[in-house]
Coordinates of C-alpha atoms in Angstrom, one line a residue:
M878 CA 0.0 0.1 0.0
H879 CA 2.8 2.3 1.0
R880 CA 4.5 1.6 -2.3
L881 CA 1.4 2.5 -4.2
L882 CA 1.0 5.8 -2.5
L883 CA 4.6 6.6 -3.2
A884 CA 4.1 5.8 -6.9
L885 CA 1.0 7.9 -7.2
L886 CA 3.0 10.8 -5.6
F887 CA 5.5 10.6 -8.3
L888 CA 3.0 10.5 -11.0
V889 CA 0.8 13.5 -10.1
P890 CA 3.5 16.2 -10.6
M891 CA 4.7 14.5 -13.9
G892 CA 0.9 14.8 -15.0
L893 CA 0.5 18.5 -14.0
S894 CA 3.9 19.3 -15.7
A895 CA 2.4 17.8 -18.9
Q896 CA -0.7 19.8 -18.9
T897 CA 1.0 23.2 -18.2
A898 CA 3.7 23.0 -20.5
A899 CA 3.4 25.4 -23.4
P900 CA 3.5 23.8 -26.9
A901 CA 6.5 24.7 -29.1
P902 CA 5.5 27.5 -31.7
A903 CA 5.0 26.3 -35.3
A904 CA 7.7 27.4 -37.6
T905 CA 6.3 30.2 -39.9
Q906 CA 7.8 32.3 -42.8
A907 CA 8.2 35.8 -41.9
P908 CA 6.7 38.3 -44.4
P909 CA 9.0 40.7 -46.2
A910 CA 9.8 43.9 -44.1
P911 CA 7.9 47.1 -45.2
G912 CA 10.0 48.7 -48.1
P913 CA 9.8 52.0 -50.1
K914 CA 6.5 52.6 -52.0
V915 CA 6.1 53.9 -55.5
L916 CA 3.2 55.7 -56.9
L917 CA 2.3 55.1 -60.4
H918 CA 0.1 57.9 -61.5
T919 CA -1.6 56.5 -64.8
S920 CA -4.3 57.7 -67.1
V921 CA -6.6 55.0 -65.7
G922 CA -6.0 55.8 -62.0
D923 CA -3.2 55.8 -59.3
I924 CA -1.4 52.5 -58.4
T925 CA 0.8 52.3 -55.5
L926 CA 3.4 49.6 -55.0
E927 CA 5.4 48.3 -51.9
L928 CA 8.8 47.0 -52.8
Y929 CA 10.9 44.2 -51.0
P930 CA 14.5 45.3 -50.9
D931 CA 15.2 42.5 -48.3
K932 CA 14.0 39.9 -50.6
A933 CA 14.9 41.3 -54.1
P934 CA 17.6 43.8 -53.6
K935 CA 19.0 44.0 -57.1
S936 CA 15.4 44.1 -58.7
V937 CA 14.3 46.9 -56.4
A938 CA 17.3 48.8 -56.8
N939 CA 17.0 48.5 -60.6
F940 CA 13.3 49.6 -60.4
L941 CA 14.1 52.5 -58.3
Q942 CA 16.9 53.7 -60.5
Y943 CA 14.5 54.0 -63.4
V944 CA 11.9 55.7 -61.2
H945 CA 14.3 58.3 -59.9
E946 CA 15.5 59.0 -63.6
G947 CA 12.0 59.7 -64.7
F948 CA 12.2 56.9 -67.1
Y949 CA 8.7 55.6 -66.6
D950 CA 7.0 58.9 -67.2
G951 CA 5.2 58.5 -70.6
T952 CA 5.5 54.9 -70.9
V953 CA 2.5 52.4 -71.2
F954 CA 1.0 49.2 -70.2
H955 CA 1.4 47.5 -73.5
R956 CA 0.2 44.2 -72.7
A957 CA -3.0 43.0 -70.8
I958 CA -4.3 39.4 -70.6
P959 CA -7.4 39.0 -68.4
G960 CA -7.1 36.3 -65.9
Y961 CA -3.2 36.4 -66.1
L962 CA -1.2 39.7 -65.9
V963 CA -0.7 43.3 -67.2
Q964 CA 2.7 44.5 -68.3
G965 CA 4.4 47.5 -68.8
G966 CA 7.4 49.9 -68.3
L967 CA 9.3 50.2 -71.5
Y968 CA 7.3 51.3 -74.5
T969 CA 6.1 54.9 -75.2
R970 CA 2.7 56.0 -76.6
D971 CA 3.6 55.1 -80.0
L972 CA 4.9 51.8 -78.9
Q973 CA 8.8 52.6 -79.4
P974 CA 10.9 51.1 -76.8
R975 CA 13.2 53.4 -74.7
R976 CA 16.9 52.6 -74.1
T977 CA 17.5 50.7 -70.8
H978 CA 20.4 50.1 -68.6
P979 CA 22.2 46.7 -68.8
A980 CA 20.0 43.6 -67.6
I981 CA 20.2 42.4 -63.9
A982 CA 20.5 38.9 -62.6
S983 CA 17.4 37.1 -61.8
E984 CA 16.2 36.9 -58.2
A985 CA 13.3 34.6 -58.8
D986 CA 14.7 32.1 -56.3
N987 CA 14.0 34.5 -53.4
G988 CA 11.0 32.5 -52.0
L989 CA 8.3 34.9 -53.0
S990 CA 5.5 33.7 -55.1
N991 CA 3.7 35.2 -58.1
L992 CA 0.4 35.8 -56.3
R993 CA -2.3 38.1 -57.2
G994 CA -1.3 41.8 -56.8
T995 CA 2.5 40.9 -56.8
V996 CA 5.0 42.7 -59.1
A997 CA 7.7 41.0 -61.0
V998 CA 10.6 41.6 -63.4
A999 CA 9.7 40.8 -66.9
R1000 CA 12.4 39.3 -69.1
G1001 CA 13.2 37.4 -72.3
A1002 CA 14.2 33.7 -72.8
D1003 CA 17.5 34.3 -70.5
P1004 CA 16.5 34.5 -66.8
N1005 CA 19.1 37.3 -66.4
S1006 CA 17.8 39.5 -69.2
G1007 CA 15.5 41.7 -67.2
T1008 CA 15.7 45.5 -67.5
A1009 CA 12.9 48.1 -67.1
Q1010 CA 9.8 46.1 -67.8
F1011 CA 7.6 44.5 -65.0
F1012 CA 4.3 42.9 -64.8
I1013 CA 1.4 42.7 -62.2
N1014 CA -0.1 39.3 -61.6
L1015 CA -4.0 39.5 -61.8
V1016 CA -4.4 35.9 -60.3
D1017 CA -2.1 33.5 -58.4
N1018 CA 0.5 32.4 -61.0
R1019 CA 2.2 30.0 -59.1
R1020 CA 3.5 28.3 -62.2
L1021 CA 5.7 31.6 -62.8
D1022 CA 7.6 30.7 -59.6
Y1023 CA 11.1 29.6 -59.5
A1024 CA 11.3 25.9 -59.9
G1025 CA 15.0 25.2 -60.7
N1026 CA 17.9 26.5 -62.9
Q1027 CA 17.6 24.0 -65.5
S1028 CA 16.3 26.4 -68.0
G1029 CA 14.5 29.7 -68.6
L1030 CA 11.1 27.9 -68.2
T1031 CA 11.9 26.6 -64.8
W1032 CA 13.9 29.6 -63.5
G1033 CA 10.5 31.7 -63.0
Y1034 CA 10.2 35.3 -62.8
A1035 CA 11.5 37.4 -59.7
V1036 CA 8.8 39.0 -57.5
F1037 CA 10.1 42.3 -56.1
G1038 CA 6.9 44.0 -54.7
K1039 CA 3.2 44.0 -54.6
V1040 CA 0.2 46.5 -55.2
V1041 CA -1.0 47.9 -51.9
Q1042 CA -3.3 50.6 -53.3
G1043 CA -5.1 50.7 -56.7
M1044 CA -5.6 46.9 -57.8
D1045 CA -8.9 48.1 -58.9
V1046 CA -7.0 50.2 -61.4
V1047 CA -5.0 47.3 -62.4
D1048 CA -8.2 45.3 -63.1
K1049 CA -9.6 48.2 -65.2
I1050 CA -6.5 48.1 -67.2
A1051 CA -7.0 44.3 -67.6
A1052 CA -10.6 44.7 -68.6
L1053 CA -9.8 47.0 -71.5
P1054 CA -10.4 45.7 -75.1
T1055 CA -7.3 44.7 -76.9
R1056 CA -5.9 44.4 -80.4
G1057 CA -2.7 44.0 -82.2
Q1058 CA -0.6 47.1 -82.6
G1059 CA 2.9 48.2 -83.6
P1060 CA 5.2 45.5 -82.9
F1061 CA 2.6 43.3 -81.0
A1062 CA 0.4 40.7 -82.6
A1063 CA -2.3 41.0 -79.7
D1064 CA -2.9 42.0 -76.1
V1065 CA -2.4 45.5 -76.6
P1066 CA -5.0 47.6 -74.6
N1067 CA -7.0 50.1 -76.5
P1068 CA -6.7 52.8 -75.5
L1069 CA -3.3 52.6 -74.2
P1070 CA -3.0 53.2 -70.3
V1071 CA -0.3 55.6 -69.8
I1072 CA 2.1 55.8 -66.8
E1073 CA 2.0 59.7 -66.5
S1074 CA 4.5 59.7 -63.7
A1075 CA 6.3 57.4 -61.2
S1076 CA 7.8 58.5 -58.1
V1077 CA 8.9 57.2 -54.7
V1078 CA 6.3 58.1 -52.0
G1079 CA 7.8 60.8 -49.6
E1080 CA 10.7 61.9 -52.0
E1081 CA 10.7 64.7 -54.6
A1082 CA 9.6 64.2 -58.0
P1083 CA 12.2 62.6 -60.4
A1084 CA 14.0 64.5 -63.1
P1085 CA 12.8 64.3 -66.6
A1086 CA 13.6 60.9 -68.6
A1087 CA 17.1 60.8 -69.5
S1088 CA 18.7 58.4 -72.1
A1089 CA 19.9 55.1 -70.6
K1090 CA 23.0 53.2 -71.5
A1091 CA 22.1 50.0 -73.3
P1092 CA 19.6 49.3 -76.1
A1093 CA 16.3 47.8 -75.1
K1094 CA 15.7 44.2 -75.4
A1095 CA 12.5 42.1 -75.8
A1096 CA 10.9 41.0 -72.6
S1097 CA 7.9 38.9 -72.0
V1098 CA 6.3 36.5 -69.7
A1099 CA 5.2 33.0 -71.1
K1100 CA 1.4 33.0 -71.9
P1101 CA -1.2 30.7 -70.2
A1102 CA -1.3 27.3 -72.0
R1103 CA -4.4 26.2 -73.5
P1104 CA -7.2 26.0 -72.2
A1105 CA -7.0 29.8 -71.9
G1106 CA -7.2 29.8 -75.8
R1107 CA -3.9 31.7 -76.4
K1108 CA -0.8 30.6 -77.7
G1109 CA 2.5 31.4 -76.3
G1110 CA 4.8 34.2 -77.6

């Protein structure tokens, strides 16, 4: 009997300890820290972007360089595909490309996903060919995320910010009728949405657009595979 009581005395504290111990916190991925904001004043309305310099330092520095130079002022959103993305940042109102700085290295493997409202670097077949062009995801385009460095297709597209105000304006751009115009066979919004100015929130307005150092190169994003009814290009 004494042995049974002693055993119970040892068991009770252990049971209480197990009940009061706090569970270990689940591992979570911290969101990017708040970064600089850029206001795109467009002919359709204002769009405010928040950038992620901690996750995509090269892409953000590149984008801000163009903003500070006034490069984006007078450029257009030349591509709009409902249910996919809108793209701009290089072509003027008459769909002539501006000269850009040299391309930057891709940061698509930064862990950020191409979700609705995120902003990513547009590029050509070479993952490291992004310059001034960017696109805004209209839906969760996870298939545009980094999947490996085997090829340009698996490399994905580098997210460097997100729309924090004006996503309704982006949706209005996406809803415009489209046509073929200039060098593009299709998907050109009509009328063309113009970026009248781009500025960093809290900073003075940039100087007028200046000539950059390298010729512009074609940049694009793979179109949705059929069933969306559009061919790649």
